[in-house]
Amino acid sequence: MVDRGRQGPRARRVVVTGGAGFVGSWACERLLHGGDEVVCVDNFLTGAAENVSTFEERGGFTLVEQDVSTGLRVEGPVDWVLHLASPASPVHYLSYPIETMRAGSLGTMNALELAAEKGARFVLASTSEVYGDPLEHPQRESYWGNVNPIGPRSVYDESKRFAEAVTMAYRRQNGVDTAIARIFNTYGPRMRLDDGRAIPAFMAQALAGEPLTVAGDGSQTRSLCYVEDTVEGLLALAAGDACGPVNIGGSEEITMLELAERVRSLAGSPSPIQYVDLPVDDPRVRRPDTTLAATTLGWHPQVAFDEGLKRTLEWFTSRCR
């Protein structure tokens, strides 16, 4: 197990906002497995208590039910603040547009204030959505993006763009030790069945024998990264001194039609493909340039896509019984 910058003989103490969510719960588990103490903060708007229900048995885990957009107080020392709190799927951020923007704005500022107070390293979990419907492909961190600031997706895109801006403002003005990760499409166990993103939607439909609903003509692409690899990238960024932004994402680009067909084949499902309208402002392509993550963090995805897809389907199968 790699030592990720422990400070003295005591265990490192890490605050994870959104820690009961999909990626957040995997981050909590990985930290606990490495011997760290974890303070998980979540208001359960889209997170789930069952994602972290067994962690208290391990010791070193504290669960705090709190909306970070209303404040964030943690007693005792803190070494890292990992800010993952936000609805992240289109279904959820379109259902909770104001809450999403509050998490990205006030929530980020409150998490930064905590990091400033504690002298902790702050890592923002930003998103590839800051690139919008990109005119550059693959997307490098230097690309400023092509975002519709008033479209329905803007509540998520712009909240994360603001979060990045305020993170850099705290770094420049207040000297907070900050880093920004731009996370690309991540998948794996613990995704919600009603998540609405492609993999959980296709898997739920395939397992139920329902048509797999492919948006548009299915030619739009995504690059998918297994959740454990995404978390390793986040922790590598936290353990270093890079400020970012740094892209964290998979290298295998796949069309949505190809993804639907792979899921259907893996599930052994007779489900037909059904084409539906393309969502407003849906990106046509999405693939990260991860050169910076490789050179500064030594990070590369380790889980092959077919293996990750198999693990995820097994988990969804167990949930759909």
Short mmCIF file of C-alpha atoms in Angstrom, two decimals:
data_model
loop_
_atom_site.label_atom_id
_atom_site.label_comp_id
_atom_site.label_asym_id
_atom_site.label_seq_id
_atom_site.Cartn_x
_atom_site.Cartn_y
_atom_site.Cartn_z
CA MET A 1 0.00 0.00 0.00
CA VAL A 2 1.47 3.35 -1.03
CA ASP A 3 1.99 5.89 1.79
CA ARG A 4 0.19 8.97 0.57
CA GLY A 5 1.94 11.68 2.53
CA ARG A 6 1.09 10.91 6.15
CA GLN A 7 2.02 13.68 8.57
CA GLY A 8 3.81 12.13 11.57
CA PRO A 9 2.89 8.96 13.44
CA ARG A 10 -0.85 9.56 13.62
CA ALA A 11 -3.30 8.44 10.94
CA ARG A 12 -4.15 11.02 8.33
CA ARG A 13 -7.64 12.51 8.78
CA VAL A 14 -9.67 13.17 5.64
CA VAL A 15 -13.00 14.95 5.20
CA VAL A 16 -14.98 13.65 2.21
CA THR A 17 -18.00 15.75 1.28
CA GLY A 18 -20.57 13.77 -0.68
CA GLY A 19 -18.99 10.71 0.91
CA ALA A 20 -22.16 8.60 0.73
CA GLY A 21 -22.46 9.10 -3.01
CA PHE A 22 -21.21 6.83 -5.77
CA VAL A 23 -17.61 8.02 -6.14
CA GLY A 24 -17.51 9.44 -2.61
CA SER A 25 -18.25 6.12 -0.94
CA TRP A 26 -15.50 4.40 -2.93
CA ALA A 27 -13.11 7.17 -1.86
CA CYS A 28 -14.08 6.65 1.79
CA GLU A 29 -13.56 2.91 1.49
CA ARG A 30 -10.16 3.27 -0.19
CA LEU A 31 -8.98 5.72 2.48
CA LEU A 32 -10.14 3.48 5.32
CA HIS A 33 -8.44 0.50 3.70
CA GLY A 34 -5.21 2.51 3.68
CA GLY A 35 -5.47 3.24 7.41
CA ASP A 36 -6.77 6.80 7.22
CA GLU A 37 -9.47 8.32 9.39
CA VAL A 38 -12.47 9.51 7.41
CA VAL A 39 -15.15 12.08 8.19
CA CYS A 40 -17.92 11.49 5.64
CA VAL A 41 -20.27 14.44 5.15
CA ASP A 42 -23.48 13.97 3.17
CA ASN A 43 -27.06 15.28 3.18
CA PHE A 44 -28.36 12.17 1.35
CA LEU A 45 -30.03 14.18 -1.41
CA THR A 46 -28.59 11.73 -3.94
CA GLY A 47 -26.20 9.74 -1.72
CA ALA A 48 -27.30 6.56 0.05
CA ALA A 49 -26.67 5.51 3.65
CA GLU A 50 -26.28 1.90 2.50
CA ASN A 51 -23.15 2.88 0.54
CA VAL A 52 -21.32 3.53 3.82
CA SER A 53 -23.37 1.43 6.24
CA THR A 54 -20.58 -1.06 6.96
CA PHE A 55 -17.72 1.43 7.30
CA GLU A 56 -18.26 2.24 10.98
CA GLU A 57 -17.47 -1.38 11.83
CA ARG A 58 -13.88 -0.79 10.66
CA GLY A 59 -13.22 2.09 13.07
CA GLY A 60 -11.83 5.47 12.08
CA PHE A 61 -15.05 6.42 10.28
CA THR A 62 -17.44 9.21 11.23
CA LEU A 63 -20.65 9.97 9.35
CA VAL A 64 -22.01 13.52 9.54
CA GLU A 65 -25.40 14.31 7.99
CA GLN A 66 -24.94 17.86 6.78
CA ASP A 67 -25.71 19.99 3.74
CA VAL A 68 -22.33 21.55 2.96
CA SER A 69 -24.00 24.50 1.26
CA THR A 70 -25.30 25.62 4.66
CA GLY A 71 -22.00 25.22 6.52
CA LEU A 72 -19.21 22.78 7.31
CA ARG A 73 -17.67 22.46 10.78
CA VAL A 74 -15.35 19.61 11.75
CA GLU A 75 -13.68 19.34 15.14
CA GLY A 76 -10.06 18.29 15.40
CA PRO A 77 -7.26 18.14 12.85
CA VAL A 78 -7.88 17.66 9.12
CA ASP A 79 -5.18 16.80 6.58
CA TRP A 80 -7.22 16.63 3.39
CA VAL A 81 -10.64 17.93 2.30
CA LEU A 82 -12.00 16.03 -0.72
CA HIS A 83 -14.99 17.97 -2.05
CA LEU A 84 -17.25 15.60 -3.99
CA ALA A 85 -20.65 16.87 -2.84
CA SER A 86 -23.02 17.49 -5.77
CA PRO A 87 -25.72 15.75 -7.75
CA ALA A 88 -23.78 14.35 -10.71
CA SER A 89 -26.17 12.61 -13.11
CA PRO A 90 -28.46 14.52 -15.51
CA VAL A 91 -31.53 12.99 -13.87
CA HIS A 92 -30.49 14.32 -10.48
CA TYR A 93 -29.09 17.74 -11.31
CA LEU A 94 -32.09 18.46 -13.54
CA SER A 95 -34.36 17.44 -10.65
CA TYR A 96 -32.39 19.55 -8.15
CA PRO A 97 -31.05 22.51 -10.15
CA ILE A 98 -30.85 25.01 -7.27
CA GLU A 99 -29.39 22.47 -4.86
CA THR A 100 -26.77 21.59 -7.50
CA MET A 101 -25.72 25.20 -7.90
CA ARG A 102 -25.62 25.73 -4.14
CA ALA A 103 -23.36 22.69 -3.72
CA GLY A 104 -21.01 23.98 -6.40
CA SER A 105 -20.92 27.54 -5.09
CA LEU A 106 -21.64 27.85 -1.35
CA GLY A 107 -20.70 24.23 -0.70
CA THR A 108 -17.33 24.67 -2.38
CA MET A 109 -16.64 27.87 -0.48
CA ASN A 110 -17.54 26.25 2.84
CA ALA A 111 -15.25 23.30 2.08
CA LEU A 112 -12.46 25.72 1.14
CA GLU A 113 -12.98 27.65 4.38
CA LEU A 114 -12.57 24.41 6.31
CA ALA A 115 -9.35 23.63 4.44
CA ALA A 116 -8.07 27.15 5.13
CA GLU A 117 -8.92 26.88 8.84
CA LYS A 118 -7.24 23.48 9.21
CA GLY A 119 -4.27 24.06 6.92
CA ALA A 120 -5.48 21.07 4.89
CA ARG A 121 -4.97 20.19 1.24
CA PHE A 122 -8.20 20.71 -0.71
CA VAL A 123 -9.15 18.63 -3.75
CA LEU A 124 -12.12 19.63 -5.88
CA ALA A 125 -13.86 16.89 -7.82
CA SER A 126 -14.72 18.85 -10.94
CA THR A 127 -15.99 17.32 -14.14
CA SER A 128 -15.43 16.89 -17.85
CA GLU A 129 -18.72 18.77 -18.22
CA VAL A 130 -16.73 22.02 -17.89
CA TYR A 131 -15.67 21.33 -21.49
CA GLY A 132 -19.33 21.31 -22.60
CA ASP A 133 -19.87 20.08 -26.17
CA PRO A 134 -16.16 20.26 -26.99
CA LEU A 135 -14.69 21.69 -30.15
CA GLU A 136 -11.31 20.19 -29.19
CA HIS A 137 -10.87 16.42 -29.20
CA PRO A 138 -9.47 14.86 -27.11
CA GLN A 139 -9.86 17.46 -24.39
CA ARG A 140 -6.73 18.88 -22.77
CA GLU A 141 -6.77 20.80 -19.48
CA SER A 142 -5.82 23.97 -21.38
CA TYR A 143 -9.10 23.88 -23.34
CA TRP A 144 -11.61 26.45 -22.06
CA GLY A 145 -14.71 24.61 -23.20
CA ASN A 146 -17.89 25.18 -25.17
CA VAL A 147 -20.68 25.48 -22.60
CA ASN A 148 -24.20 26.84 -22.98
CA PRO A 149 -24.45 29.00 -19.82
CA ILE A 150 -28.27 29.10 -19.78
CA GLY A 151 -29.22 25.63 -21.06
CA PRO A 152 -30.72 22.97 -18.78
CA ARG A 153 -27.34 21.30 -18.22
CA SER A 154 -25.77 24.60 -17.18
CA VAL A 155 -26.81 24.12 -13.56
CA TYR A 156 -24.15 21.42 -13.31
CA ASP A 157 -21.65 22.69 -15.88
CA GLU A 158 -21.56 26.23 -14.55
CA SER A 159 -21.62 25.24 -10.90
CA LYS A 160 -18.45 23.23 -11.50
CA ARG A 161 -16.87 26.03 -13.53
CA PHE A 162 -17.59 28.39 -10.64
CA ALA A 163 -16.21 25.83 -8.21
CA GLU A 164 -12.95 25.73 -10.17
CA ALA A 165 -12.76 29.54 -10.26
CA VAL A 166 -13.35 29.95 -6.52
CA THR A 167 -10.87 27.17 -5.76
CA MET A 168 -8.19 29.06 -7.67
CA ALA A 169 -9.21 32.33 -5.99
CA TYR A 170 -8.69 30.78 -2.53
CA ARG A 171 -5.33 29.44 -3.69
CA ARG A 172 -4.15 32.80 -5.03
CA GLN A 173 -5.59 35.11 -2.37
CA ASN A 174 -5.55 32.96 0.77
CA GLY A 175 -2.73 30.54 0.05
CA VAL A 176 -4.91 27.43 0.42
CA ASP A 177 -3.23 24.27 -0.86
CA THR A 178 -5.69 23.31 -3.59
CA ALA A 179 -6.00 20.90 -6.49
CA ILE A 180 -8.63 20.37 -9.18
CA ALA A 181 -9.51 17.00 -10.76
CA ARG A 182 -11.68 16.95 -13.86
CA ILE A 183 -13.41 13.59 -13.67
CA PHE A 184 -14.66 12.01 -16.88
CA ASN A 185 -17.44 9.43 -17.14
CA THR A 186 -17.06 6.98 -14.26
CA TYR A 187 -18.98 3.74 -13.75
CA GLY A 188 -19.12 0.80 -11.38
CA PRO A 189 -21.01 -0.73 -8.45
CA ARG A 190 -23.06 1.61 -6.23
CA MET A 191 -24.41 3.65 -9.10
CA ARG A 192 -28.08 4.26 -8.43
CA LEU A 193 -30.62 2.32 -10.47
CA ASP A 194 -32.37 5.62 -11.27
CA ASP A 195 -29.08 7.35 -12.08
CA GLY A 196 -30.10 7.96 -15.68
CA ARG A 197 -26.57 7.70 -17.09
CA ALA A 198 -25.92 5.26 -19.91
CA ILE A 199 -24.46 2.24 -18.10
CA PRO A 200 -27.03 1.94 -15.28
CA ALA A 201 -29.85 2.70 -17.73
CA PHE A 202 -28.72 0.08 -20.26
CA MET A 203 -28.05 -2.53 -17.58
CA ALA A 204 -31.38 -2.04 -15.82
CA GLN A 205 -33.20 -2.24 -19.16
CA ALA A 206 -31.28 -5.30 -20.33
CA LEU A 207 -31.90 -7.16 -17.07
CA ALA A 208 -35.62 -6.32 -17.23
CA GLY A 209 -35.89 -7.34 -20.89
CA GLU A 210 -36.91 -3.81 -21.84
CA PRO A 211 -35.71 -1.87 -24.90
CA LEU A 212 -32.33 -0.22 -24.48
CA THR A 213 -32.98 3.48 -25.07
CA VAL A 214 -30.18 5.00 -27.13
CA ALA A 215 -30.27 8.78 -27.53
CA GLY A 216 -30.07 10.26 -31.02
CA ASP A 217 -28.44 7.90 -33.51
CA GLY A 218 -26.06 6.55 -30.86
CA SER A 219 -22.95 7.98 -32.52
CA GLN A 220 -22.05 10.29 -29.61
CA THR A 221 -19.03 9.02 -27.67
CA ARG A 222 -17.88 8.78 -24.07
CA SER A 223 -14.66 7.53 -22.46
CA LEU A 224 -15.41 5.41 -19.42
CA CYS A 225 -13.30 4.82 -16.33
CA TYR A 226 -13.94 2.23 -13.61
CA VAL A 227 -14.65 3.85 -10.26
CA GLU A 228 -11.69 2.33 -8.42
CA ASP A 229 -9.34 3.80 -11.01
CA THR A 230 -11.01 7.20 -10.74
CA VAL A 231 -10.57 7.14 -6.96
CA GLU A 232 -6.89 6.20 -7.29
CA GLY A 233 -6.45 9.22 -9.54
CA LEU A 234 -8.12 11.50 -7.01
CA LEU A 235 -5.97 10.21 -4.16
CA ALA A 236 -2.79 10.46 -6.22
CA LEU A 237 -3.66 14.11 -6.86
CA ALA A 238 -4.37 14.67 -3.16
CA ALA A 239 -1.04 13.10 -2.19
CA GLY A 240 1.02 15.26 -4.51
CA ASP A 241 1.54 18.97 -4.95
CA ALA A 242 0.01 19.56 -8.39
CA CYS A 243 -2.76 22.14 -8.42
CA GLY A 244 -4.32 21.09 -11.71
CA PRO A 245 -6.72 20.98 -13.31
CA VAL A 246 -5.86 17.36 -14.09
CA ASN A 247 -8.04 15.13 -16.25
CA ILE A 248 -8.94 11.78 -14.65
CA GLY A 249 -10.68 9.45 -17.07
CA GLY A 250 -10.61 6.40 -19.29
CA SER A 251 -8.78 6.17 -22.58
CA GLU A 252 -11.21 3.87 -24.42
CA GLU A 253 -13.71 5.93 -26.40
CA ILE A 254 -16.95 4.18 -27.30
CA THR A 255 -20.17 5.22 -29.01
CA MET A 256 -23.41 4.94 -27.07
CA LEU A 257 -24.75 2.45 -29.61
CA GLU A 258 -21.66 0.25 -29.18
CA LEU A 259 -22.03 0.50 -25.41
CA ALA A 260 -25.68 -0.58 -25.56
CA GLU A 261 -24.78 -3.54 -27.74
CA ARG A 262 -21.95 -4.60 -25.40
CA VAL A 263 -24.19 -4.42 -22.35
CA ARG A 264 -26.92 -6.37 -24.13
CA SER A 265 -24.46 -9.06 -25.18
CA LEU A 266 -22.86 -9.29 -21.73
CA ALA A 267 -26.27 -9.62 -20.07
CA GLY A 268 -27.45 -12.19 -22.63
CA SER A 269 -30.54 -10.06 -23.10
CA PRO A 270 -32.98 -10.18 -26.03
CA SER A 271 -33.80 -6.48 -25.52
CA PRO A 272 -34.08 -4.46 -28.74
CA ILE A 273 -32.47 -1.07 -29.30
CA GLN A 274 -34.90 1.84 -29.17
CA TYR A 275 -33.83 5.30 -30.34
CA VAL A 276 -35.02 8.32 -28.37
CA ASP A 277 -34.53 12.07 -28.68
CA LEU A 278 -31.09 13.43 -27.92
CA PRO A 279 -31.05 15.55 -24.72
CA VAL A 280 -30.47 19.29 -25.09
CA ASP A 281 -26.76 20.20 -25.22
CA ASP A 282 -25.69 16.56 -25.02
CA PRO A 283 -21.95 16.44 -25.89
CA ARG A 284 -21.18 14.74 -29.20
CA VAL A 285 -17.73 13.53 -28.15
CA ARG A 286 -15.89 13.13 -24.87
CA ARG A 287 -12.36 11.79 -24.36
CA PRO A 288 -9.68 13.09 -22.02
CA ASP A 289 -6.06 13.75 -22.81
CA THR A 290 -4.55 12.17 -19.66
CA THR A 291 -0.93 13.00 -20.41
CA LEU A 292 -0.77 15.33 -17.40
CA ALA A 293 -2.14 12.68 -15.02
CA ALA A 294 0.42 10.19 -16.33
CA THR A 295 3.40 12.53 -16.10
CA THR A 296 2.62 14.36 -12.83
CA LEU A 297 0.75 11.66 -10.89
CA GLY A 298 2.03 8.46 -12.47
CA TRP A 299 -1.63 7.54 -12.91
CA HIS A 300 -3.10 5.24 -15.54
CA PRO A 301 -6.41 3.32 -15.44
CA GLN A 302 -5.78 -0.30 -14.47
CA VAL A 303 -9.17 -2.01 -14.87
CA ALA A 304 -9.92 -3.07 -18.45
CA PHE A 305 -13.28 -1.88 -19.71
CA ASP A 306 -14.73 -5.36 -20.27
CA GLU A 307 -13.70 -6.40 -16.75
CA GLY A 308 -15.19 -3.27 -15.21
CA LEU A 309 -18.38 -3.74 -17.17
CA LYS A 310 -18.62 -7.36 -15.94
CA ARG A 311 -18.18 -6.32 -12.28
CA THR A 312 -20.79 -3.61 -12.68
CA LEU A 313 -23.32 -5.93 -14.31
CA GLU A 314 -22.84 -8.47 -11.52
CA TRP A 315 -23.63 -5.77 -8.98
CA PHE A 316 -26.72 -4.57 -10.87
CA THR A 317 -27.89 -8.16 -11.26
CA SER A 318 -27.74 -8.62 -7.51
CA ARG A 319 -29.73 -5.40 -7.04
CA CYS A 320 -32.41 -6.25 -9.60
CA ARG A 321 -33.34 -9.66 -8.13
#
